[in-house]
CSV table of C-alpha atoms in Angstrom, one decimal:
chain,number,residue,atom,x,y,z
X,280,UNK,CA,-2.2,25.3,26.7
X,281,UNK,CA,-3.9,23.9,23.7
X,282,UNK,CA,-2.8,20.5,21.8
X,283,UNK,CA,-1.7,21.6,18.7
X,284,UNK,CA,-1.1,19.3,15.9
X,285,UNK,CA,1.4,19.6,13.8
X,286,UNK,CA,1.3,17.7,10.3
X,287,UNK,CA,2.8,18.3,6.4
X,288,UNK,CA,0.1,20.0,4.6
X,289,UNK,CA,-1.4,17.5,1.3
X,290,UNK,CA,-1.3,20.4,-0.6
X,291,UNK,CA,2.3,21.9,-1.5
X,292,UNK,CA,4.5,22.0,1.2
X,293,UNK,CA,3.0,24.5,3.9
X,294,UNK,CA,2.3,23.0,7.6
X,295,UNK,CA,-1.6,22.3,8.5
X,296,UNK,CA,-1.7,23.0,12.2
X,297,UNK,CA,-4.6,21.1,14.2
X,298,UNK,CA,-6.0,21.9,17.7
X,299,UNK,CA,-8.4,20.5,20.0
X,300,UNK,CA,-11.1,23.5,18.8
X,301,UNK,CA,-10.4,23.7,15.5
X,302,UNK,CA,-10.8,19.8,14.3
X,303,UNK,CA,-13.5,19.9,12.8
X,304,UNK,CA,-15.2,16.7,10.9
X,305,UNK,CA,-13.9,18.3,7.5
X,306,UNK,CA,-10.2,18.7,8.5
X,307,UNK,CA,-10.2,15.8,10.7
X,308,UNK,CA,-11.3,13.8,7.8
X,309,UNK,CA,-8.0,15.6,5.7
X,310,UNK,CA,-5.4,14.8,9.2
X,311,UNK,CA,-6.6,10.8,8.8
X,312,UNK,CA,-6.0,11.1,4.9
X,313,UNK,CA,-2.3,13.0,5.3
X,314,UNK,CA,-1.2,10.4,8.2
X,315,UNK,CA,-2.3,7.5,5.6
X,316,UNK,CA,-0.9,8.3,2.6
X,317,UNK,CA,2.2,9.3,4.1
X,318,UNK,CA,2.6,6.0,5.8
X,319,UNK,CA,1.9,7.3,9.7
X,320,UNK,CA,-0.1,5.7,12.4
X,321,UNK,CA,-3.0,8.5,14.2
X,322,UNK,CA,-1.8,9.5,17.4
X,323,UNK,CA,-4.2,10.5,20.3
X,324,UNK,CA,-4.6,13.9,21.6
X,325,UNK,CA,-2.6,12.8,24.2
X,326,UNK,CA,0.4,12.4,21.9
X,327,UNK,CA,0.8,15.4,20.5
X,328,UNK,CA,4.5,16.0,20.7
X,329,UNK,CA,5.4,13.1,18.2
X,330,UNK,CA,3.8,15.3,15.0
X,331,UNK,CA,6.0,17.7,15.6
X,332,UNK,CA,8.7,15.5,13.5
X,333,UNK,CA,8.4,15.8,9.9
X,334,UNK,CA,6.5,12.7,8.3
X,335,UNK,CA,8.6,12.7,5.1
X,336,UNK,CA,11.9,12.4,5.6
X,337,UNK,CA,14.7,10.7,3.0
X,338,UNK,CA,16.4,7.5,4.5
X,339,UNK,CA,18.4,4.8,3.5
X,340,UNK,CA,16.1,2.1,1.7
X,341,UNK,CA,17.1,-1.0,4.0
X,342,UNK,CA,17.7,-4.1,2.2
X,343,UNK,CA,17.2,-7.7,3.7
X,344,UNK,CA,21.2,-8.2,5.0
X,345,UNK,CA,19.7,-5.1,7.5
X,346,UNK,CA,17.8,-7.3,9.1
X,347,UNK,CA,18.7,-10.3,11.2
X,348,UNK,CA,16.0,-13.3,9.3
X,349,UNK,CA,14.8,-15.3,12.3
X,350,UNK,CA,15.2,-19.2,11.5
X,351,UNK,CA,12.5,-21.7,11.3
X,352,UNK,CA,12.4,-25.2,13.0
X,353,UNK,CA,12.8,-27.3,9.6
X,354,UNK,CA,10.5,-30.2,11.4
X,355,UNK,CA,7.5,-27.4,12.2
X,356,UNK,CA,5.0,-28.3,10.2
X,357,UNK,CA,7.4,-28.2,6.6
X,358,UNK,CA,9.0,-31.0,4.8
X,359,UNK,CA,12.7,-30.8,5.1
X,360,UNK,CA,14.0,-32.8,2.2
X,361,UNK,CA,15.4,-31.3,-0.6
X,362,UNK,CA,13.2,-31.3,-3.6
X,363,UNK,CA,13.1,-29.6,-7.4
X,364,UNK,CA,9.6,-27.7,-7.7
X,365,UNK,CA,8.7,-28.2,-11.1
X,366,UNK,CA,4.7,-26.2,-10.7
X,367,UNK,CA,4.5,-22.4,-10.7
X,368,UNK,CA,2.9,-21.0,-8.0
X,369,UNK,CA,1.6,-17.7,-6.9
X,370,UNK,CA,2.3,-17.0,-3.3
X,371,UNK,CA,-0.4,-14.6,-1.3
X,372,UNK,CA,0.8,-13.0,1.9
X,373,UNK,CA,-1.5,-11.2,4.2
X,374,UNK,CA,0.5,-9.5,7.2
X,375,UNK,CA,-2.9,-8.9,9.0
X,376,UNK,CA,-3.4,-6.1,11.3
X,377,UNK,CA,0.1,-4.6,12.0
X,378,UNK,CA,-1.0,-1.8,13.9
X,379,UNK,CA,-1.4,-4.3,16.8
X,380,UNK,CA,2.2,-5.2,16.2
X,381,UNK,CA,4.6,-3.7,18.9
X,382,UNK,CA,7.1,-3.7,17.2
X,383,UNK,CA,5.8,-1.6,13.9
X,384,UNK,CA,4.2,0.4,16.3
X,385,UNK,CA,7.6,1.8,18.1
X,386,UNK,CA,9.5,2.3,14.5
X,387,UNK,CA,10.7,5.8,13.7
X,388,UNK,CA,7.6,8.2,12.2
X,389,UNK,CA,10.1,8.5,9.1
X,390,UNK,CA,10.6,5.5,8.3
X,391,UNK,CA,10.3,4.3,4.8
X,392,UNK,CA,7.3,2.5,3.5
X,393,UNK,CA,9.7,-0.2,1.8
X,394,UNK,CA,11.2,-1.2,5.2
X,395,UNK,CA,7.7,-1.3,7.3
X,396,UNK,CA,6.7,-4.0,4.0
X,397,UNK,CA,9.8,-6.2,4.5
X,398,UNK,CA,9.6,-6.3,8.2
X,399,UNK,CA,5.5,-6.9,7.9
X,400,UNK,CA,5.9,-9.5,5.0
X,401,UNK,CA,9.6,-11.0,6.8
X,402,UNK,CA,7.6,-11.6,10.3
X,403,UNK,CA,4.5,-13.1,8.7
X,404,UNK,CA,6.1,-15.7,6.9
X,405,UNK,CA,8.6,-16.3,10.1
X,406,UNK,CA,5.7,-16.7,12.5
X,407,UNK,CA,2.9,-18.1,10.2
X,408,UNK,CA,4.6,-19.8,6.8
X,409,UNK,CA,6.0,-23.2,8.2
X,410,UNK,CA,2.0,-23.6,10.1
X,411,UNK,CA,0.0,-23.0,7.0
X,412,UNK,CA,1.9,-23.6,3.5
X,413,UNK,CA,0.3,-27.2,3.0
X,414,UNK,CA,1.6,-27.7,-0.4
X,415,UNK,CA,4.6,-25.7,-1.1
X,416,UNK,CA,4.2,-26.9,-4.8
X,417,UNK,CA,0.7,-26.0,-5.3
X,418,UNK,CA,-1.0,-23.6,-8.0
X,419,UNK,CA,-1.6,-21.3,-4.9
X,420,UNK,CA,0.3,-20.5,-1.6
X,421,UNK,CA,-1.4,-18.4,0.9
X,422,UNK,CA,0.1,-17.3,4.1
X,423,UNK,CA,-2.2,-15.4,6.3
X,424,UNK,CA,-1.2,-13.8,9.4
X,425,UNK,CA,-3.7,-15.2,12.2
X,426,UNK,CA,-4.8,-11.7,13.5
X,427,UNK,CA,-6.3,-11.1,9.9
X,428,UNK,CA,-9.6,-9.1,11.1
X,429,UNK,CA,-12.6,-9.1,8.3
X,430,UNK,CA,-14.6,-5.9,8.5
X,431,UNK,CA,-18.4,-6.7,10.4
X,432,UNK,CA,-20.7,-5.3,8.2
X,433,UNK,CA,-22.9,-4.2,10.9
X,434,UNK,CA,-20.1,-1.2,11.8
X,435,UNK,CA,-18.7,-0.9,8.0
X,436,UNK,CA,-21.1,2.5,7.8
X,437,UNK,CA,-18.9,3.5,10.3
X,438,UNK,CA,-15.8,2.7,8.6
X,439,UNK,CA,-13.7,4.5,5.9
X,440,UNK,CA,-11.7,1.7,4.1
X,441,UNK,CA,-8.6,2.7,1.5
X,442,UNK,CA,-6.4,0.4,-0.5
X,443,UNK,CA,-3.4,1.2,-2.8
X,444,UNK,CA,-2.7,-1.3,-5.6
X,445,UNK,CA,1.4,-1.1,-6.2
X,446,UNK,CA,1.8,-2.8,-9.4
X,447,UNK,CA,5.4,-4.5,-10.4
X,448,UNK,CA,3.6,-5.7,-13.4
X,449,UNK,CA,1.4,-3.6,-16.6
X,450,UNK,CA,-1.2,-6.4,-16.7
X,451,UNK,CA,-4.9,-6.2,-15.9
X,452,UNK,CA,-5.6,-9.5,-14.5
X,453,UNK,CA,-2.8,-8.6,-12.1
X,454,UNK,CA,-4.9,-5.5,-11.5
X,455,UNK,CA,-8.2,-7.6,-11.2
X,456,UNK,CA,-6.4,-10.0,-9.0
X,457,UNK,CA,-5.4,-7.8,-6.1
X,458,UNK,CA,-8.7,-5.8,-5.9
X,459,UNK,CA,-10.7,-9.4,-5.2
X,460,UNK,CA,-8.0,-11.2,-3.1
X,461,UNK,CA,-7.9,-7.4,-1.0
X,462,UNK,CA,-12.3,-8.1,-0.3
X,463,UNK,CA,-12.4,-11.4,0.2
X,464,UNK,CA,-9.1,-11.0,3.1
X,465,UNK,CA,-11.3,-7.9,4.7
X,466,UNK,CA,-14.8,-9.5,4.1
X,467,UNK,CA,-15.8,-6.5,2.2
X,468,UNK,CA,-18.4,-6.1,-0.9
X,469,UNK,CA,-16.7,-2.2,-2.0
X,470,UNK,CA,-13.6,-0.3,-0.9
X,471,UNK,CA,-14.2,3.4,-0.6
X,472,UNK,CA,-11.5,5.1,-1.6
X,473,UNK,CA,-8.8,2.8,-4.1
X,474,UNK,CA,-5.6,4.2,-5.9
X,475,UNK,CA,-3.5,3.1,-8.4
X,476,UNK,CA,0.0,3.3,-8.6
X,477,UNK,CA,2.4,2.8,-11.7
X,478,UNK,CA,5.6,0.1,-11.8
X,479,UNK,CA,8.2,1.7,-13.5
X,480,UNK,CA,8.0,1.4,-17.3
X,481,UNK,CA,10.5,2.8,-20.1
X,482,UNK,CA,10.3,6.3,-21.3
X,483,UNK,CA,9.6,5.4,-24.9
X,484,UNK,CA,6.8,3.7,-24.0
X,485,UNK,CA,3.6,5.4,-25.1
X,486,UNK,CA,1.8,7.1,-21.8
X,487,UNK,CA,-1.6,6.8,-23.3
X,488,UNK,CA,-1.6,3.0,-24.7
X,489,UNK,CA,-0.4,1.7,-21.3
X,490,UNK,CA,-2.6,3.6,-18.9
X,491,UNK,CA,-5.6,3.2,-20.7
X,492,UNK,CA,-6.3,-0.6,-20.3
X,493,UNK,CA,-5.7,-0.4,-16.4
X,494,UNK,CA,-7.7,2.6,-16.0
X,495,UNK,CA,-10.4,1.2,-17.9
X,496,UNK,CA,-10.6,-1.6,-15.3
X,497,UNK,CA,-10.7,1.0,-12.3
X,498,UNK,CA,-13.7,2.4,-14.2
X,499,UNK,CA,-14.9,-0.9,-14.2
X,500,UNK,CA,-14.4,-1.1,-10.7
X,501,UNK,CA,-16.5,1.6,-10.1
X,502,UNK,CA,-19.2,1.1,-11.9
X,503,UNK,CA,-19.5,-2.1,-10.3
X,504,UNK,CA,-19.6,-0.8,-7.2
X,505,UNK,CA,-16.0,-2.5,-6.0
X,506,UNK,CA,-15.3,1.2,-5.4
X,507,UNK,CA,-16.1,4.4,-4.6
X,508,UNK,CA,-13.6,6.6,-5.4
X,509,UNK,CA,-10.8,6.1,-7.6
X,510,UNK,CA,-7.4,7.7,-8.1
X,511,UNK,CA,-4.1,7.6,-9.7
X,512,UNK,CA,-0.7,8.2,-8.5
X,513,UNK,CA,2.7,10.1,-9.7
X,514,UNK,CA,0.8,11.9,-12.6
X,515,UNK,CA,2.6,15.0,-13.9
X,516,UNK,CA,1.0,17.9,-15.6
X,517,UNK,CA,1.0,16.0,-19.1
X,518,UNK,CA,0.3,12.9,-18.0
X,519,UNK,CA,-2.6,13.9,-16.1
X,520,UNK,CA,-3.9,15.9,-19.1
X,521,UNK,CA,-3.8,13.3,-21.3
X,522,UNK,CA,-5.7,10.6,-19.0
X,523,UNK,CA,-8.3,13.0,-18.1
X,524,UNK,CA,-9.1,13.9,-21.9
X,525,UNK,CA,-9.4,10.1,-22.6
X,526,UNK,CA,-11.5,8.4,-19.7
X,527,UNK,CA,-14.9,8.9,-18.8
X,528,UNK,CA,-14.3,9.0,-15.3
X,529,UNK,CA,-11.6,11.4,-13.8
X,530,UNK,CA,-9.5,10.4,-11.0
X,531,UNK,CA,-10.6,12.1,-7.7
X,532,UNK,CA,-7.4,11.9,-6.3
X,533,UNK,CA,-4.0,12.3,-7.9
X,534,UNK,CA,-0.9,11.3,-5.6
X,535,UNK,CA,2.3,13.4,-5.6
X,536,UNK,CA,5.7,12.3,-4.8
X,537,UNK,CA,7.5,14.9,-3.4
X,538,UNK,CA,10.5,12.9,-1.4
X,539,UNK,CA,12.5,14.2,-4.0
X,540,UNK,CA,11.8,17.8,-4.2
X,541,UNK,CA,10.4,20.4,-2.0
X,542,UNK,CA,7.3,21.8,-3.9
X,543,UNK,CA,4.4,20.3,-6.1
X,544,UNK,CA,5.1,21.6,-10.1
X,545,UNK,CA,2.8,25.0,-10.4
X,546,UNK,CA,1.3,23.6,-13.6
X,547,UNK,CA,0.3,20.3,-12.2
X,548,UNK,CA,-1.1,22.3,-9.0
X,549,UNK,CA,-2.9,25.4,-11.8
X,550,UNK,CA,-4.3,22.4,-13.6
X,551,UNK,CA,-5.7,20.6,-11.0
X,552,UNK,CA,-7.1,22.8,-9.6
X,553,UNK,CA,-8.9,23.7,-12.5
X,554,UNK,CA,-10.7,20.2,-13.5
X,555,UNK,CA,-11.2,19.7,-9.8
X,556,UNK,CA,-8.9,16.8,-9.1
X,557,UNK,CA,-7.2,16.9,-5.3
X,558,UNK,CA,-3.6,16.9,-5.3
X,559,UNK,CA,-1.9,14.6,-2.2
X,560,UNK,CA,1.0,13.8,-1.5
X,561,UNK,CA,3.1,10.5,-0.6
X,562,UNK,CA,6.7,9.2,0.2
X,563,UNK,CA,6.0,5.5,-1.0
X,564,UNK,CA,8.8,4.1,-3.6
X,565,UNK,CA,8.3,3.0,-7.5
X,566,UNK,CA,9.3,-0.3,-6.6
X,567,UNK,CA,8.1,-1.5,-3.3
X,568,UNK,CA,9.4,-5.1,-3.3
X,569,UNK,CA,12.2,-5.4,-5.3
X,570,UNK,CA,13.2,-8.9,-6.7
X,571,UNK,CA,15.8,-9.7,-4.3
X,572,UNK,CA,14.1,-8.9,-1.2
X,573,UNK,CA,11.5,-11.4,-2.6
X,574,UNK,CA,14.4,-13.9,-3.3
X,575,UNK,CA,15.8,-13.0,0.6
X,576,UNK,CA,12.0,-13.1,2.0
X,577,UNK,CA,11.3,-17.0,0.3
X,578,UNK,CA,14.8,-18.3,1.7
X,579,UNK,CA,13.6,-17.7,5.2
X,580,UNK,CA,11.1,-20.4,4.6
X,581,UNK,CA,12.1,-22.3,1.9
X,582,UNK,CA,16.0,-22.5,1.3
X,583,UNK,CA,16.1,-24.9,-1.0
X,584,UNK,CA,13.5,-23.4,-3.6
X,585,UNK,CA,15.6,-23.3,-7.2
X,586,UNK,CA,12.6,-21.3,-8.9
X,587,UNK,CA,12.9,-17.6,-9.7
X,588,UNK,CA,10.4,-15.6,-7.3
X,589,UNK,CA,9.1,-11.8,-8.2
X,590,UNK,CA,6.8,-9.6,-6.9
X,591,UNK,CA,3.0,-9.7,-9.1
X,592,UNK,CA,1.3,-6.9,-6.8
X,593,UNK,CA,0.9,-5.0,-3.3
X,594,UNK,CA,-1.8,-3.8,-1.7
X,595,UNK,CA,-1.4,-1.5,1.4
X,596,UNK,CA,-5.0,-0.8,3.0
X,597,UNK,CA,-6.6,1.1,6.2
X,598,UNK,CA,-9.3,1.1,7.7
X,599,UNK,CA,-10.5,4.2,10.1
X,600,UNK,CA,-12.9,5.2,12.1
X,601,UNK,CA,-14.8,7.8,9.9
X,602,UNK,CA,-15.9,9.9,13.1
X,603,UNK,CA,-12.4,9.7,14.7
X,604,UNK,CA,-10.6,9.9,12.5
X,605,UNK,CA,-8.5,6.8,14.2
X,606,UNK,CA,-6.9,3.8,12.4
X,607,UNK,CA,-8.9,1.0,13.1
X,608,UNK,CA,-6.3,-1.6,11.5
X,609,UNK,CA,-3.9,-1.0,8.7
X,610,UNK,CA,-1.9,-4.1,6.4
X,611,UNK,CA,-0.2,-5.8,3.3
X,612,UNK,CA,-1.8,-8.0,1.0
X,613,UNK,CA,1.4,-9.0,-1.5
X,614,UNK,CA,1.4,-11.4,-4.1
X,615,UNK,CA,4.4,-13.4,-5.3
X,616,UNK,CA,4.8,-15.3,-8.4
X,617,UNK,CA,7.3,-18.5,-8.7
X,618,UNK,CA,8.1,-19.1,-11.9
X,619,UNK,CA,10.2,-22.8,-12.7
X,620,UNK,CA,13.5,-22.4,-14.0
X,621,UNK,CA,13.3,-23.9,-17.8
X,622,UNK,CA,16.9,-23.5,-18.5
């Protein structure tokens, strides 16, 4: 009997079956890209029977009371008087490689994107915070996992590396920020594939005049050679339209959200298809790290912090194996901002 495999198709909603003779370096190339962007770790040929399950599936969003916050030893390595931080700070957090994590590695295939960040973020600041914060009232915090790998760049040829910036804030520099901190973590001169995605923003707020200054400096990006490919995320039909008529470089890639209905919009699709932009889809959340998640993620480390934490930007990257297809490591880069309290 032949492997089959068994995965939701990046176009609409139709299946894309896979077998051992028919995975070919063109859809192999498309399997890697679906198990990516909708937030699943490859499975061997040996492990067929686990892409059977559907990849998106609506669950509960877990908040921080769902997990149990592992306490640190106040004397390891962390000052344990209680002081008033009067500096503001911007906290970096690099979960390192969790697909070496056992316990990331076991979690449900449809779980959401949100909860795998917590737990990542939750476990890197339990096991690594109170060993390297130095300062907690310095300009800059960074707390790096110790299995952060940088990419050799005698096999990085062989590599395919994506990274999605999840901004929680409309500013550039934010933008500019996460793109350099995301090379310097992997030791990497260009990311090959980068998208953007969107923090929520009000409905009267003109589309136009707040896209075009971020995609501006993803055009930037590219003709800098930073990246390769660029692409944008959660675009409708008009929204699309109206980025494409006003850049100079189109998005390859425009990421659909279809958690919350069954079928991409025809016209999107029709249009798309038309201007030759690809049409994926994702399950990822507007709002990735929400403000008190921060607040519960910070009081595992530092209880007696008075300032008001919130999330700047997230980047979620992979890096595979271009002629396997195979997830070489996949992590978090997050960046937190703690602002003093001037009341």
């Amino acid at each position: 009997m032949r492997n089959v495999f068994r995965v939701l198709s990046t176009i609409a909603t139709k299946e894309v079956i896979f077998t051992r003779t028919n995975l070919t370096r063109q859809n192999f190339h498309q399997y890697h890209q679906i198990l990516f962007l909708n937030n699943v770790r490859h499975l061997s040929v040996a492990e067929p029977r686990n892409l059977a399950k559907p990849m998106i599936k609506m669950t509960q969003v877990a908040t921080p009371s769902d997990y149990q916050q592992p306490t640190i030893n106040p004397n390891n390595g962390t000052d344990n008087t209680t002081t008033t931080n009067t500096k503001d700070s911007k906290i970096y957090i690099h979960t390192g490689n969790i697909a070496n994590w056992t316990n990331v590695k076991s979690r449900r295939s449809n779980e959401m994107p949100t909860n795998e960040l917590y737990q990542s973020l939750c476990r890197t600041i339990t096991k690594h915070g109170s060993q390297q914060l130095g300062g907690w009232n310095e300009e800059e915090i960074r707390i790096n996992c110790t299995n952060t790998e940088k990419i050799d760049s005698v096999e990085r040829g062989l590599l395919k590396v994506t990274a999605k910036i999840f901004l929680q804030k409309l500013d550039t520099k934010s933008m500019v920020n996460s793109v350099n901190s995301t090379l310097k973590q992997l030791g990497l001169h260009s990311i090959d594939s980068l998208y953007l995605a969107l923090p929520p923003f009000a409905e009267n707020q003109p589309f136009a005049e707040t896209i075009l200054p971020l995609w501006e400096e993803m055009e930037r990006f590219r003709d800098a050679g930073l990246a390769t490919q660029i692409s944008t995320c959660d675009l409708d039909h008009e929204k699309l339209k109206t980025l494409v008529e006003m850049v100079k470089i189109r998005p390859e890639v425009n990421q659909v959200n279809l958690t919350s209905c069954c079928h991409m919009p025809e016209d999107l699709v029709q249009y798309a298809k038309e201007i030759g932009i690809v049409l994926h889809t994702h399950g990822d959340q507007a709002v990735m790290l929400p403000d008190e998640n921060v607040e519960a993620l910070i009081n595992v480390l530092k209880p007696d912090d008075d300032r008001t934490f919130s999330t700047d930007w997230i980047v979620r990257y992979a890096v595979v194996v271009k002629c396997r297809g195979v997830i070489k490591s996949k992590g978090y880069i997050a960046a937190i901002d703690a602002l003093t309290n001037t009341e």
